[in-house]
Amino acid sequence: ILDVIKNRTSYRGKYKSTPVPKDDLMKILEAGAAAPSGCNKQTTSFIAVDDEKLLGELKSLIVPPIAETAPCFILVLTRKIYAYRDKCFNVQDYSAAIENMLLAVKALGYESCWYEGHITDDDDIAGKLAQHMGIPDEYRIVCILPVGEADEKITYVKKKPLESRAWFNAFGADNKYSYKN
């Protein structure tokens, strides 16, 4: 699992036309559903879209386009369900679910990218997709995950060195595995 985590990256290239088998899609959806959920409210739901006609209709609603060649989309939905004291953990819930699915996608040999801002901006592409899909008003699409085999070279971004982002026992500790007095 640590290798999958270290080697996962956002893929924005073209996809091969090879369909993603339903068994693999189920594994990805199960990984999303297995994510932790604040107070177990399970605010996150998913729709896998692999029907070519429906996928084409959804892609036509996304302007500017994304993942035009992906053979599958997973729509990630959320509901605001309050857990206690007017607290709602739906953002944390769907974030954990998306990361689980991204790792499952990579582990199964596919690529993906977390598209959220692009569809939730002021032009409300997510709302158009939800309306097209007949999704009830209490649900909101928060992310699209295209899924498929990469048809282009995968590029990896350079990460900042770990020692510039993580320390032991004190913020910015300059000695590895030590603490500041």
GROMACS .gro file of N, CA and C in nm:
model
  543
    1ILE      N    1   0.083  -0.121   0.000
    1ILE     CA    2   0.000   0.000   0.000
    1ILE      C    3   0.087   0.126   0.000
    2LEU      N    4   0.201   0.121   0.070
    2LEU     CA    5   0.286   0.240   0.073
    2LEU      C    6   0.342   0.274  -0.066
    3ASP      N    7   0.373   0.172  -0.145
    3ASP     CA    8   0.419   0.198  -0.282
    3ASP      C    9   0.308   0.262  -0.366
    4VAL      N   10   0.186   0.213  -0.351
    4VAL     CA   11   0.073   0.272  -0.425
    4VAL      C   12   0.056   0.418  -0.385
    5ILE      N   13   0.064   0.446  -0.255
    5ILE     CA   14   0.049   0.584  -0.208
    5ILE      C   15   0.158   0.673  -0.268
    6LYS      N   16   0.282   0.626  -0.264
    6LYS     CA   17   0.394   0.707  -0.314
    6LYS      C   18   0.391   0.725  -0.466
    7ASN      N   19   0.332   0.629  -0.539
    7ASN     CA   20   0.334   0.635  -0.685
    7ASN      C   21   0.205   0.685  -0.749
    8ARG      N   22   0.106   0.720  -0.669
    8ARG     CA   23  -0.017   0.776  -0.723
    8ARG      C   24   0.006   0.922  -0.759
    9THR      N   25  -0.043   0.962  -0.873
    9THR     CA   26  -0.035   1.102  -0.915
    9THR      C   27  -0.160   1.135  -0.994
   10SER      N   28  -0.189   1.262  -1.005
   10SER     CA   29  -0.305   1.304  -1.084
   10SER      C   30  -0.272   1.290  -1.233
   11TYR      N   31  -0.358   1.222  -1.305
   11TYR     CA   32  -0.337   1.199  -1.448
   11TYR      C   33  -0.440   1.280  -1.526
   12ARG      N   34  -0.391   1.369  -1.612
   12ARG     CA   35  -0.478   1.455  -1.692
   12ARG      C   36  -0.463   1.431  -1.842
   13GLY      N   37  -0.400   1.321  -1.878
   13GLY     CA   38  -0.376   1.290  -2.019
   13GLY      C   39  -0.492   1.215  -2.082
   14LYS      N   40  -0.466   1.166  -2.202
   14LYS     CA   41  -0.567   1.087  -2.274
   14LYS      C   42  -0.570   0.945  -2.218
   15TYR      N   43  -0.687   0.884  -2.230
   15TYR     CA   44  -0.708   0.748  -2.182
   15TYR      C   45  -0.724   0.655  -2.301
   16LYS      N   46  -0.684   0.528  -2.282
   16LYS     CA   47  -0.713   0.425  -2.381
   16LYS      C   48  -0.863   0.399  -2.380
   17SER      N   49  -0.916   0.350  -2.490
   17SER     CA   50  -1.060   0.325  -2.500
   17SER      C   51  -1.103   0.196  -2.431
   18THR      N   52  -1.008   0.121  -2.378
   18THR     CA   53  -1.038  -0.006  -2.311
   18THR      C   54  -1.136   0.016  -2.196
   19PRO      N   55  -1.249  -0.054  -2.197
   19PRO     CA   56  -1.345  -0.038  -2.087
   19PRO      C   57  -1.286  -0.087  -1.954
   20VAL      N   58  -1.334  -0.029  -1.846
   20VAL     CA   59  -1.297  -0.073  -1.712
   20VAL      C   60  -1.399  -0.180  -1.671
   21PRO      N   61  -1.353  -0.302  -1.642
   21PRO     CA   62  -1.447  -0.408  -1.605
   21PRO      C   63  -1.530  -0.370  -1.481
   22LYS      N   64  -1.656  -0.412  -1.481
   22LYS     CA   65  -1.745  -0.381  -1.368
   22LYS      C   66  -1.689  -0.433  -1.236
   23ASP      N   67  -1.620  -0.548  -1.238
   23ASP     CA   68  -1.560  -0.600  -1.115
   23ASP      C   69  -1.458  -0.502  -1.058
   24ASP      N   70  -1.379  -0.440  -1.144
   24ASP     CA   71  -1.282  -0.341  -1.098
   24ASP      C   72  -1.353  -0.215  -1.048
   25LEU      N   73  -1.457  -0.174  -1.118
   25LEU     CA   74  -1.533  -0.057  -1.071
   25LEU      C   75  -1.594  -0.084  -0.934
   26MET      N   76  -1.643  -0.205  -0.913
   26MET     CA   77  -1.699  -0.240  -0.782
   26MET      C   78  -1.592  -0.232  -0.673
   27LYS      N   79  -1.473  -0.278  -0.702
   27LYS     CA   80  -1.364  -0.270  -0.605
   27LYS      C   81  -1.332  -0.125  -0.570
   28ILE      N   82  -1.333  -0.039  -0.669
   28ILE     CA   83  -1.307   0.104  -0.647
   28ILE      C   84  -1.418   0.165  -0.562
   29LEU      N   85  -1.543   0.134  -0.596
   29LEU     CA   86  -1.657   0.186  -0.518
   29LEU      C   87  -1.654   0.133  -0.374
   30GLU      N   88  -1.620   0.007  -0.358
   30GLU     CA   89  -1.610  -0.051  -0.224
   30GLU      C   90  -1.502   0.020  -0.142
   31ALA      N   91  -1.391   0.055  -0.207
   31ALA     CA   92  -1.285   0.128  -0.137
   31ALA      C   93  -1.336   0.264  -0.090
   32GLY      N   94  -1.414   0.330  -0.174
   32GLY     CA   95  -1.472   0.458  -0.133
   32GLY      C   96  -1.569   0.443  -0.018
   33ALA      N   97  -1.653   0.342  -0.025
   33ALA     CA   98  -1.752   0.320   0.081
   33ALA      C   99  -1.687   0.276   0.212
   34ALA      N  100  -1.566   0.221   0.207
   34ALA     CA  101  -1.496   0.175   0.326
   34ALA      C  102  -1.426   0.288   0.401
   35ALA      N  103  -1.425   0.409   0.344
   35ALA     CA  104  -1.356   0.522   0.407
   35ALA      C  105  -1.421   0.558   0.541
   36PRO      N  106  -1.342   0.616   0.631
   36PRO     CA  107  -1.400   0.661   0.757
   36PRO      C  108  -1.503   0.771   0.731
   37SER      N  109  -1.595   0.783   0.824
   37SER     CA  110  -1.704   0.880   0.811
   37SER      C  111  -1.734   0.937   0.950
   38GLY      N  112  -1.736   1.070   0.961
   38GLY     CA  113  -1.760   1.135   1.089
   38GLY      C  114  -1.889   1.087   1.154
   39CYS      N  115  -1.878   1.035   1.275
   39CYS     CA  116  -1.992   0.981   1.351
   39CYS      C  117  -2.068   0.875   1.271
   40ASN      N  118  -2.002   0.814   1.175
   40ASN     CA  119  -2.058   0.709   1.090
   40ASN      C  120  -2.186   0.753   1.018
   41LYS      N  121  -2.193   0.881   0.982
   41LYS     CA  122  -2.312   0.931   0.912
   41LYS      C  123  -2.313   0.892   0.764
   42GLN      N  124  -2.199   0.850   0.712
   42GLN     CA  125  -2.189   0.799   0.575
   42GLN      C  126  -2.257   0.893   0.474
   43THR      N  127  -2.204   1.013   0.468
   43THR     CA  128  -2.261   1.120   0.386
   43THR      C  129  -2.225   1.112   0.238
   44THR      N  130  -2.137   1.018   0.201
   44THR     CA  131  -2.085   1.012   0.065
   44THR      C  132  -2.148   0.897  -0.013
   45SER      N  133  -2.185   0.924  -0.139
   45SER     CA  134  -2.240   0.823  -0.230
   45SER      C  135  -2.168   0.834  -0.364
   46PHE      N  136  -2.188   0.736  -0.449
   46PHE     CA  137  -2.112   0.728  -0.575
   46PHE      C  138  -2.202   0.679  -0.688
   47ILE      N  139  -2.174   0.730  -0.809
   47ILE     CA  140  -2.236   0.678  -0.930
   47ILE      C  141  -2.124   0.650  -1.030
   48ALA      N  142  -2.106   0.524  -1.066
   48ALA     CA  143  -2.011   0.489  -1.172
   48ALA      C  144  -2.085   0.496  -1.304
   49VAL      N  145  -2.028   0.567  -1.398
   49VAL     CA  146  -2.089   0.584  -1.530
   49VAL      C  147  -1.995   0.523  -1.633
   50ASP      N  148  -2.038   0.409  -1.691
   50ASP     CA  149  -1.958   0.346  -1.795
   50ASP      C  150  -2.036   0.325  -1.924
   51ASP      N  151  -2.162   0.365  -1.925
   51ASP     CA  152  -2.244   0.359  -2.045
   51ASP      C  153  -2.195   0.468  -2.141
   52GLU      N  154  -2.152   0.428  -2.261
   52GLU     CA  155  -2.091   0.523  -2.356
   52GLU      C  156  -2.181   0.641  -2.389
   53LYS      N  157  -2.309   0.615  -2.413
   53LYS     CA  158  -2.401   0.722  -2.449
   53LYS      C  159  -2.417   0.822  -2.334
   54LEU      N  160  -2.443   0.770  -2.214
   54LEU     CA  161  -2.460   0.857  -2.097
   54LEU      C  162  -2.330   0.932  -2.066
   55LEU      N  163  -2.219   0.863  -2.076
   55LEU     CA  164  -2.090   0.927  -2.051
   55LEU      C  165  -2.067   1.042  -2.149
   56GLY      N  166  -2.101   1.021  -2.275
   56GLY     CA  167  -2.089   1.126  -2.375
   56GLY      C  168  -2.178   1.246  -2.343
   57GLU      N  169  -2.299   1.219  -2.296
   57GLU     CA  170  -2.390   1.328  -2.258
   57GLU      C  171  -2.332   1.408  -2.141
   58LEU      N  172  -2.277   1.339  -2.043
   58LEU     CA  173  -2.218   1.409  -1.929
   58LEU      C  174  -2.097   1.491  -1.972
   59LYS      N  175  -2.011   1.431  -2.054
   59LYS     CA  176  -1.891   1.502  -2.100
   59LYS      C  177  -1.928   1.628  -2.178
   60SER      N  178  -2.040   1.625  -2.251
   60SER     CA  179  -2.081   1.742  -2.329
   60SER      C  180  -2.123   1.859  -2.239
   61LEU      N  181  -2.155   1.832  -2.114
   61LEU     CA  182  -2.196   1.936  -2.019
   61LEU      C  183  -2.077   2.001  -1.949
   62ILE      N  184  -1.958   1.944  -1.965
   62ILE     CA  185  -1.839   1.994  -1.895
   62ILE      C  186  -1.760   2.084  -1.989
   63VAL      N  187  -1.768   2.214  -1.963
   63VAL     CA  188  -1.702   2.314  -2.047
   63VAL      C  189  -1.621   2.406  -1.955
   64PRO      N  190  -1.488   2.418  -1.976
   64PRO     CA  191  -1.408   2.345  -2.073
   64PRO      C  192  -1.401   2.197  -2.037
   65PRO      N  193  -1.376   2.115  -2.138
   65PRO     CA  194  -1.381   1.970  -2.118
   65PRO      C  195  -1.267   1.916  -2.031
   66ILE      N  196  -1.295   1.804  -1.968
   66ILE     CA  197  -1.194   1.728  -1.893
   66ILE      C  198  -1.209   1.581  -1.929
   67ALA      N  199  -1.101   1.508  -1.924
   67ALA     CA  200  -1.102   1.362  -1.939
   67ALA      C  201  -1.194   1.314  -2.051
   68GLU      N  202  -1.184   1.378  -2.165
   68GLU     CA  203  -1.273   1.348  -2.278
   68GLU      C  204  -1.265   1.205  -2.327
   69THR      N  205  -1.151   1.139  -2.307
   69THR     CA  206  -1.134   1.003  -2.358
   69THR      C  207  -1.151   0.896  -2.250
   70ALA      N  208  -1.180   0.935  -2.127
   70ALA     CA  209  -1.194   0.837  -2.019
   70ALA      C  210  -1.313   0.744  -2.045
   71PRO      N  211  -1.294   0.614  -2.029
   71PRO     CA  212  -1.403   0.520  -2.054
   71PRO      C  213  -1.502   0.510  -1.937
   72CYS      N  214  -1.472   0.580  -1.829
   72CYS     CA  215  -1.559   0.572  -1.712
   72CYS      C  216  -1.542   0.698  -1.627
   73PHE      N  217  -1.649   0.743  -1.565
   73PHE     CA  218  -1.647   0.848  -1.463
   73PHE      C  219  -1.707   0.791  -1.336
   74ILE      N  220  -1.653   0.832  -1.224
   74ILE     CA  221  -1.722   0.809  -1.097
   74ILE      C  222  -1.762   0.946  -1.045
   75LEU      N  223  -1.892   0.964  -1.026
   75LEU     CA  224  -1.943   1.087  -0.968
   75LEU      C  225  -1.947   1.066  -0.817
   76VAL      N  226  -1.890   1.159  -0.743
   76VAL     CA  227  -1.890   1.153  -0.596
   76VAL      C  228  -1.992   1.253  -0.546
   77LEU      N  229  -2.086   1.203  -0.467
   77LEU     CA  230  -2.195   1.286  -0.415
   77LEU      C  231  -2.184   1.296  -0.264
   78THR      N  232  -2.236   1.406  -0.211
   78THR     CA  233  -2.241   1.424  -0.067
   78THR      C  234  -2.378   1.475  -0.026
   79ARG      N  235  -2.409   1.452   0.101
   79ARG     CA  236  -2.529   1.508   0.166
   79ARG      C  237  -2.485   1.571   0.296
   80LYS      N  238  -2.547   1.681   0.330
   80LYS     CA  239  -2.518   1.743   0.460
   80LYS      C  240  -2.605   1.675   0.564
   81ILE      N  241  -2.540   1.593   0.644
   81ILE     CA  242  -2.607   1.527   0.756
   81ILE      C  243  -2.533   1.571   0.882
   82TYR      N  244  -2.605   1.634   0.973
   82TYR     CA  245  -2.541   1.686   1.093
   82TYR      C  246  -2.524   1.575   1.194
   83ALA      N  247  -2.402   1.566   1.250
   83ALA     CA  248  -2.367   1.459   1.341
   83ALA      C  249  -2.407   1.495   1.485
   84TYR      N  250  -2.360   1.605   1.533
   84TYR     CA  251  -2.392   1.651   1.668
   84TYR      C  252  -2.352   1.797   1.681
   85ARG      N  253  -2.414   1.867   1.773
   85ARG     CA  254  -2.385   2.010   1.798
   85ARG      C  255  -2.369   2.089   1.668
   86ASP      N  256  -2.458   2.068   1.573
   86ASP     CA  257  -2.455   2.138   1.445
   86ASP      C  258  -2.325   2.119   1.367
   87LYS      N  259  -2.259   2.006   1.386
   87LYS     CA  260  -2.137   1.974   1.313
   87LYS      C  261  -2.169   1.877   1.201
   88CYS      N  262  -2.113   1.907   1.085
   88CYS     CA  263  -2.130   1.820   0.968
   88CYS      C  264  -1.991   1.788   0.915
   89PHE      N  265  -1.965   1.662   0.890
   89PHE     CA  266  -1.832   1.619   0.847
   89PHE      C  267  -1.830   1.571   0.703
   90ASN      N  268  -1.924   1.619   0.622
   90ASN     CA  269  -1.932   1.565   0.486
   90ASN      C  270  -1.808   1.593   0.401
   91VAL      N  271  -1.742   1.706   0.421
   91VAL     CA  272  -1.622   1.735   0.342
   91VAL      C  273  -1.511   1.636   0.377
   92GLN      N  274  -1.493   1.611   0.506
   92GLN     CA  275  -1.393   1.512   0.547
   92GLN      C  276  -1.432   1.373   0.495
   93ASP      N  277  -1.560   1.341   0.502
   93ASP     CA  278  -1.608   1.210   0.457
   93ASP      C  279  -1.578   1.188   0.310
   94TYR      N  280  -1.618   1.283   0.225
   94TYR     CA  281  -1.597   1.261   0.082
   94TYR      C  282  -1.449   1.269   0.045
   95SER      N  283  -1.371   1.349   0.119
   95SER     CA  284  -1.227   1.355   0.091
   95SER      C  285  -1.161   1.220   0.118
   96ALA      N  286  -1.196   1.159   0.230
   96ALA     CA  287  -1.140   1.027   0.263
   96ALA      C  288  -1.184   0.923   0.160
   97ALA      N  289  -1.309   0.929   0.119
   97ALA     CA  290  -1.361   0.834   0.020
   97ALA      C  291  -1.290   0.850  -0.115
   98ILE      N  292  -1.270   0.975  -0.156
   98ILE     CA  293  -1.202   1.000  -0.284
   98ILE      C  294  -1.059   0.947  -0.279
   99GLU      N  295  -0.989   0.975  -0.171
   99GLU     CA  296  -0.850   0.927  -0.162
   99GLU      C  297  -0.846   0.774  -0.165
  100ASN      N  298  -0.937   0.708  -0.093
  100ASN     CA  299  -0.942   0.561  -0.099
  100ASN      C  300  -0.963   0.514  -0.242
  101MET      N  301  -1.053   0.579  -0.314
  101MET     CA  302  -1.079   0.537  -0.453
  101MET      C  303  -0.960   0.564  -0.543
  102LEU      N  304  -0.894   0.678  -0.524
  102LEU     CA  305  -0.775   0.707  -0.605
  102LEU      C  306  -0.667   0.601  -0.584
  103LEU      N  307  -0.651   0.557  -0.461
  103LEU     CA  308  -0.552   0.452  -0.433
  103LEU      C  309  -0.595   0.319  -0.493
  104ALA      N  310  -0.723   0.288  -0.485
  104ALA     CA  311  -0.772   0.164  -0.547
  104ALA      C  312  -0.755   0.168  -0.698
  105VAL      N  313  -0.784   0.283  -0.758
  105VAL     CA  314  -0.767   0.301  -0.903
  105VAL      C  315  -0.622   0.268  -0.941
  106LYS      N  316  -0.528   0.326  -0.869
  106LYS     CA  317  -0.385   0.304  -0.898
  106LYS      C  318  -0.347   0.158  -0.875
  107ALA      N  319  -0.394   0.101  -0.763
  107ALA     CA  320  -0.360  -0.038  -0.731
  107ALA      C  321  -0.410  -0.135  -0.837
  108LEU      N  322  -0.520  -0.101  -0.904
  108LEU     CA  323  -0.577  -0.186  -1.008
  108LEU      C  324  -0.517  -0.160  -1.147
  109GLY      N  325  -0.423  -0.066  -1.155
  109GLY     CA  326  -0.353  -0.041  -1.281
  109GLY      C  327  -0.414   0.068  -1.368
  110TYR      N  328  -0.501   0.150  -1.311
  110TYR     CA  329  -0.565   0.259  -1.385
  110TYR      C  330  -0.511   0.392  -1.336
  111GLU      N  331  -0.557   0.497  -1.401
  111GLU     CA  332  -0.520   0.633  -1.362
  111GLU      C  333  -0.647   0.715  -1.342
  112SER      N  334  -0.632   0.828  -1.271
  112SER     CA  335  -0.745   0.916  -1.244
  112SER      C  336  -0.694   1.052  -1.201
  113CYS      N  337  -0.786   1.141  -1.176
  113CYS     CA  338  -0.757   1.275  -1.126
  113CYS      C  339  -0.879   1.324  -1.049
  114TRP      N  340  -0.857   1.389  -0.938
  114TRP     CA  341  -0.963   1.444  -0.853
  114TRP      C  342  -1.006   1.578  -0.912
  115TYR      N  343  -1.116   1.579  -0.986
  115TYR     CA  344  -1.170   1.703  -1.044
  115TYR      C  345  -1.283   1.753  -0.954
  116GLU      N  346  -1.255   1.859  -0.881
  116GLU     CA  347  -1.357   1.916  -0.794
  116GLU      C  348  -1.383   2.063  -0.830
  117GLY      N  349  -1.281   2.147  -0.815
  117GLY     CA  350  -1.299   2.290  -0.841
  117GLY      C  351  -1.355   2.319  -0.979
  118HIS      N  352  -1.310   2.243  -1.076
  118HIS     CA  353  -1.354   2.264  -1.215
  118HIS      C  354  -1.506   2.249  -1.230
  119ILE      N  355  -1.566   2.161  -1.153
  119ILE     CA  356  -1.710   2.136  -1.169
  119ILE      C  357  -1.796   2.206  -1.063
  120THR      N  358  -1.732   2.260  -0.958
  120THR     CA  359  -1.809   2.324  -0.852
  120THR      C  360  -1.794   2.476  -0.851
  121ASP      N  361  -1.728   2.532  -0.952
  121ASP     CA  362  -1.712   2.677  -0.963
  121ASP      C  363  -1.847   2.744  -0.987
  122ASP      N  364  -1.843   2.874  -1.010
  122ASP     CA  365  -1.964   2.955  -1.028
  122ASP      C  366  -2.052   2.908  -1.143
  123ASP      N  367  -1.993   2.844  -1.246
  123ASP     CA  368  -2.074   2.798  -1.359
  123ASP      C  369  -2.155   2.672  -1.327
  124ASP      N  370  -2.134   2.613  -1.210
  124ASP     CA  371  -2.213   2.502  -1.156
  124ASP      C  372  -2.231   2.386  -1.254
  125ILE      N  373  -2.121   2.339  -1.307
  125ILE     CA  374  -2.126   2.220  -1.392
  125ILE      C  375  -2.184   2.102  -1.314
  126ALA      N  376  -2.147   2.091  -1.187
  126ALA     CA  377  -2.197   1.981  -1.103
  126ALA      C  378  -2.349   1.982  -1.097
  127GLY      N  379  -2.407   2.100  -1.087
  127GLY     CA  380  -2.554   2.112  -1.085
  127GLY      C  381  -2.616   2.065  -1.215
  128LYS      N  382  -2.553   2.097  -1.327
  128LYS     CA  383  -2.602   2.053  -1.458
  128LYS      C  384  -2.594   1.901  -1.470
  129LEU      N  385  -2.483   1.845  -1.420
  129LEU     CA  386  -2.467   1.699  -1.424
  129LEU      C  387  -2.572   1.633  -1.335
  130ALA      N  388  -2.593   1.688  -1.217
  130ALA     CA  389  -2.691   1.632  -1.123
  130ALA      C  390  -2.831   1.636  -1.183
  131GLN      N  391  -2.864   1.746  -1.246
  131GLN     CA  392  -2.997   1.759  -1.309
  131GLN      C  393  -3.011   1.655  -1.420
  132HIS      N  394  -2.908   1.640  -1.501
  132HIS     CA  395  -2.912   1.543  -1.612
  132HIS      C  396  -2.928   1.401  -1.558
  133MET      N  397  -2.868   1.373  -1.443
  133MET     CA  398  -2.870   1.239  -1.385
  133MET      C  399  -2.993   1.215  -1.297
  134GLY      N  400  -3.073   1.319  -1.273
  134GLY     CA  401  -3.191   1.304  -1.188
  134GLY      C  402  -3.157   1.284  -1.041
  135ILE      N  403  -3.047   1.341  -0.999
  135ILE     CA  404  -3.003   1.327  -0.859
  135ILE      C  405  -3.089   1.416  -0.770
  136PRO      N  406  -3.142   1.364  -0.660
  136PRO     CA  407  -3.226   1.444  -0.571
  136PRO      C  408  -3.153   1.567  -0.516
  137ASP      N  409  -3.229   1.671  -0.485
  137ASP     CA  410  -3.173   1.798  -0.442
  137ASP      C  411  -3.089   1.790  -0.315
  138GLU      N  412  -3.116   1.694  -0.226
  138GLU     CA  413  -3.039   1.687  -0.102
  138GLU      C  414  -2.897   1.634  -0.124
  139TYR      N  415  -2.869   1.586  -0.243
  139TYR     CA  416  -2.735   1.541  -0.279
  139TYR      C  417  -2.668   1.647  -0.365
  140ARG      N  418  -2.534   1.654  -0.356
  140ARG     CA  419  -2.457   1.747  -0.438
  140ARG      C  420  -2.337   1.673  -0.493
  141ILE      N  421  -2.314   1.684  -0.624
  141ILE     CA  422  -2.193   1.626  -0.683
  141ILE      C  423  -2.075   1.715  -0.644
  142VAL      N  424  -1.971   1.654  -0.588
  142VAL     CA  425  -1.855   1.732  -0.544
  142VAL      C  426  -1.728   1.697  -0.621
  143CYS      N  427  -1.732   1.589  -0.697
  143CYS     CA  428  -1.610   1.545  -0.763
  143CYS      C  429  -1.642   1.450  -0.878
  144ILE      N  430  -1.558   1.455  -0.978
  144ILE     CA  431  -1.559   1.355  -1.085
  144ILE      C  432  -1.422   1.289  -1.085
  145LEU      N  433  -1.425   1.156  -1.085
  145LEU     CA  434  -1.303   1.078  -1.101
  145LEU      C  435  -1.311   1.004  -1.234
  146PRO      N  436  -1.236   1.046  -1.335
  146PRO     CA  437  -1.229   0.964  -1.456
  146PRO      C  438  -1.145   0.841  -1.422
  147VAL      N  439  -1.177   0.729  -1.482
  147VAL     CA  440  -1.102   0.606  -1.456
  147VAL      C  441  -1.073   0.538  -1.589
  148GLY      N  442  -0.948   0.498  -1.607
  148GLY     CA  443  -0.910   0.427  -1.728
  148GLY      C  444  -0.760   0.404  -1.734
  149GLU      N  445  -0.718   0.339  -1.840
  149GLU     CA  446  -0.576   0.314  -1.862
  149GLU      C  447  -0.514   0.435  -1.932
  150ALA      N  448  -0.398   0.477  -1.884
  150ALA     CA  449  -0.329   0.592  -1.943
  150ALA      C  450  -0.287   0.560  -2.086
  151ASP      N  451  -0.305   0.657  -2.174
  151ASP     CA  452  -0.262   0.643  -2.312
  151ASP      C  453  -0.143   0.734  -2.342
  152GLU      N  454  -0.097   0.805  -2.241
  152GLU     CA  455   0.017   0.895  -2.254
  152GLU      C  456   0.111   0.870  -2.137
  153LYS      N  457   0.230   0.923  -2.150
  153LYS     CA  458   0.329   0.908  -2.043
  153LYS      C  459   0.276   0.976  -1.916
  154ILE      N  460   0.293   0.907  -1.805
  154ILE     CA  461   0.251   0.962  -1.676
  154ILE      C  462   0.363   1.050  -1.624
  155THR      N  463   0.329   1.171  -1.588
  155THR     CA  464   0.430   1.262  -1.532
  155THR      C  465   0.404   1.279  -1.383
  156TYR      N  466   0.512   1.286  -1.309
  156TYR     CA  467   0.504   1.300  -1.164
  156TYR      C  468   0.556   1.436  -1.124
  157VAL      N  469   0.484   1.503  -1.037
  157VAL     CA  470   0.530   1.632  -0.988
  157VAL      C  471   0.632   1.608  -0.878
  158LYS      N  472   0.721   1.705  -0.863
  158LYS     CA  473   0.821   1.693  -0.758
  158LYS      C  474   0.758   1.739  -0.627
  159LYS      N  475   0.770   1.657  -0.526
  159LYS     CA  476   0.719   1.689  -0.394
  159LYS      C  477   0.828   1.761  -0.314
  160LYS      N  478   0.785   1.849  -0.226
  160LYS     CA  479   0.880   1.914  -0.136
  160LYS      C  480   0.945   1.807  -0.049
  161PRO      N  481   1.068   1.829  -0.005
  161PRO     CA  482   1.132   1.731   0.082
  161PRO      C  483   1.050   1.714   0.211
  162LEU      N  484   1.042   1.591   0.258
  162LEU     CA  485   0.964   1.561   0.377
  162LEU      C  486   1.007   1.646   0.496
  163GLU      N  487   1.138   1.667   0.511
  163GLU     CA  488   1.186   1.744   0.627
  163GLU      C  489   1.140   1.890   0.625
  164SER      N  490   1.088   1.937   0.511
  164SER     CA  491   1.034   2.074   0.506
  164SER      C  492   0.884   2.077   0.540
  165ARG      N  493   0.826   1.957   0.563
  165ARG     CA  494   0.682   1.951   0.589
  165ARG      C  495   0.644   1.866   0.709
  166ALA      N  496   0.739   1.792   0.764
  166ALA     CA  497   0.707   1.702   0.876
  166ALA      C  498   0.824   1.698   0.974
  167TRP      N  499   0.790   1.701   1.101
  167TRP     CA  500   0.893   1.703   1.205
  167TRP      C  501   0.850   1.616   1.322
  168PHE      N  502   0.943   1.588   1.409
  168PHE     CA  503   0.915   1.517   1.533
  168PHE      C  504   0.919   1.615   1.649
  169ASN      N  505   0.817   1.615   1.727
  169ASN     CA  506   0.811   1.680   1.857
  169ASN      C  507   0.814   1.832   1.860
  170ALA      N  508   0.832   1.897   1.747
  170ALA     CA  509   0.828   2.044   1.745
  170ALA      C  510   0.816   2.091   1.601
  171PHE      N  511   0.747   2.202   1.582
  171PHE     CA  512   0.735   2.260   1.449
  171PHE      C  513   0.873   2.303   1.401
  172GLY      N  514   0.910   2.260   1.281
  172GLY     CA  515   1.034   2.304   1.220
  172GLY      C  516   1.160   2.247   1.284
  173ALA      N  517   1.147   2.140   1.360
  173ALA     CA  518   1.265   2.081   1.426
  173ALA      C  519   1.374   2.055   1.323
  174ASP      N  520   1.496   2.099   1.351
  174ASP     CA  521   1.602   2.087   1.252
  174ASP      C  522   1.683   1.958   1.265
  175ASN      N  523   1.667   1.886   1.370
  175ASN     CA  524   1.737   1.758   1.384
  175ASN      C  525   1.639   1.644   1.362
  176LYS      N  526   1.675   1.554   1.278
  176LYS     CA  527   1.591   1.439   1.248
  176LYS      C  528   1.561   1.361   1.376
  177TYR      N  529   1.436   1.330   1.399
  177TYR     CA  530   1.391   1.252   1.514
  177TYR      C  531   1.422   1.315   1.649
  178SER      N  532   1.435   1.446   1.654
  178SER     CA  533   1.465   1.510   1.783
  178SER      C  534   1.357   1.612   1.815
  179TYR      N  535   1.370   1.673   1.929
  179TYR     CA  536   1.277   1.779   1.968
  179TYR      C  537   1.356   1.899   2.018
  180LYS      N  538   1.289   2.015   2.014
  180LYS     CA  539   1.352   2.138   2.064
  180LYS      C  540   1.317   2.156   2.210
  181ASN      N  541   1.416   2.198   2.289
  181ASN     CA  542   1.389   2.227   2.433
  181ASN      C  543   1.345   2.370   2.452
   0.00000   0.00000   0.00000
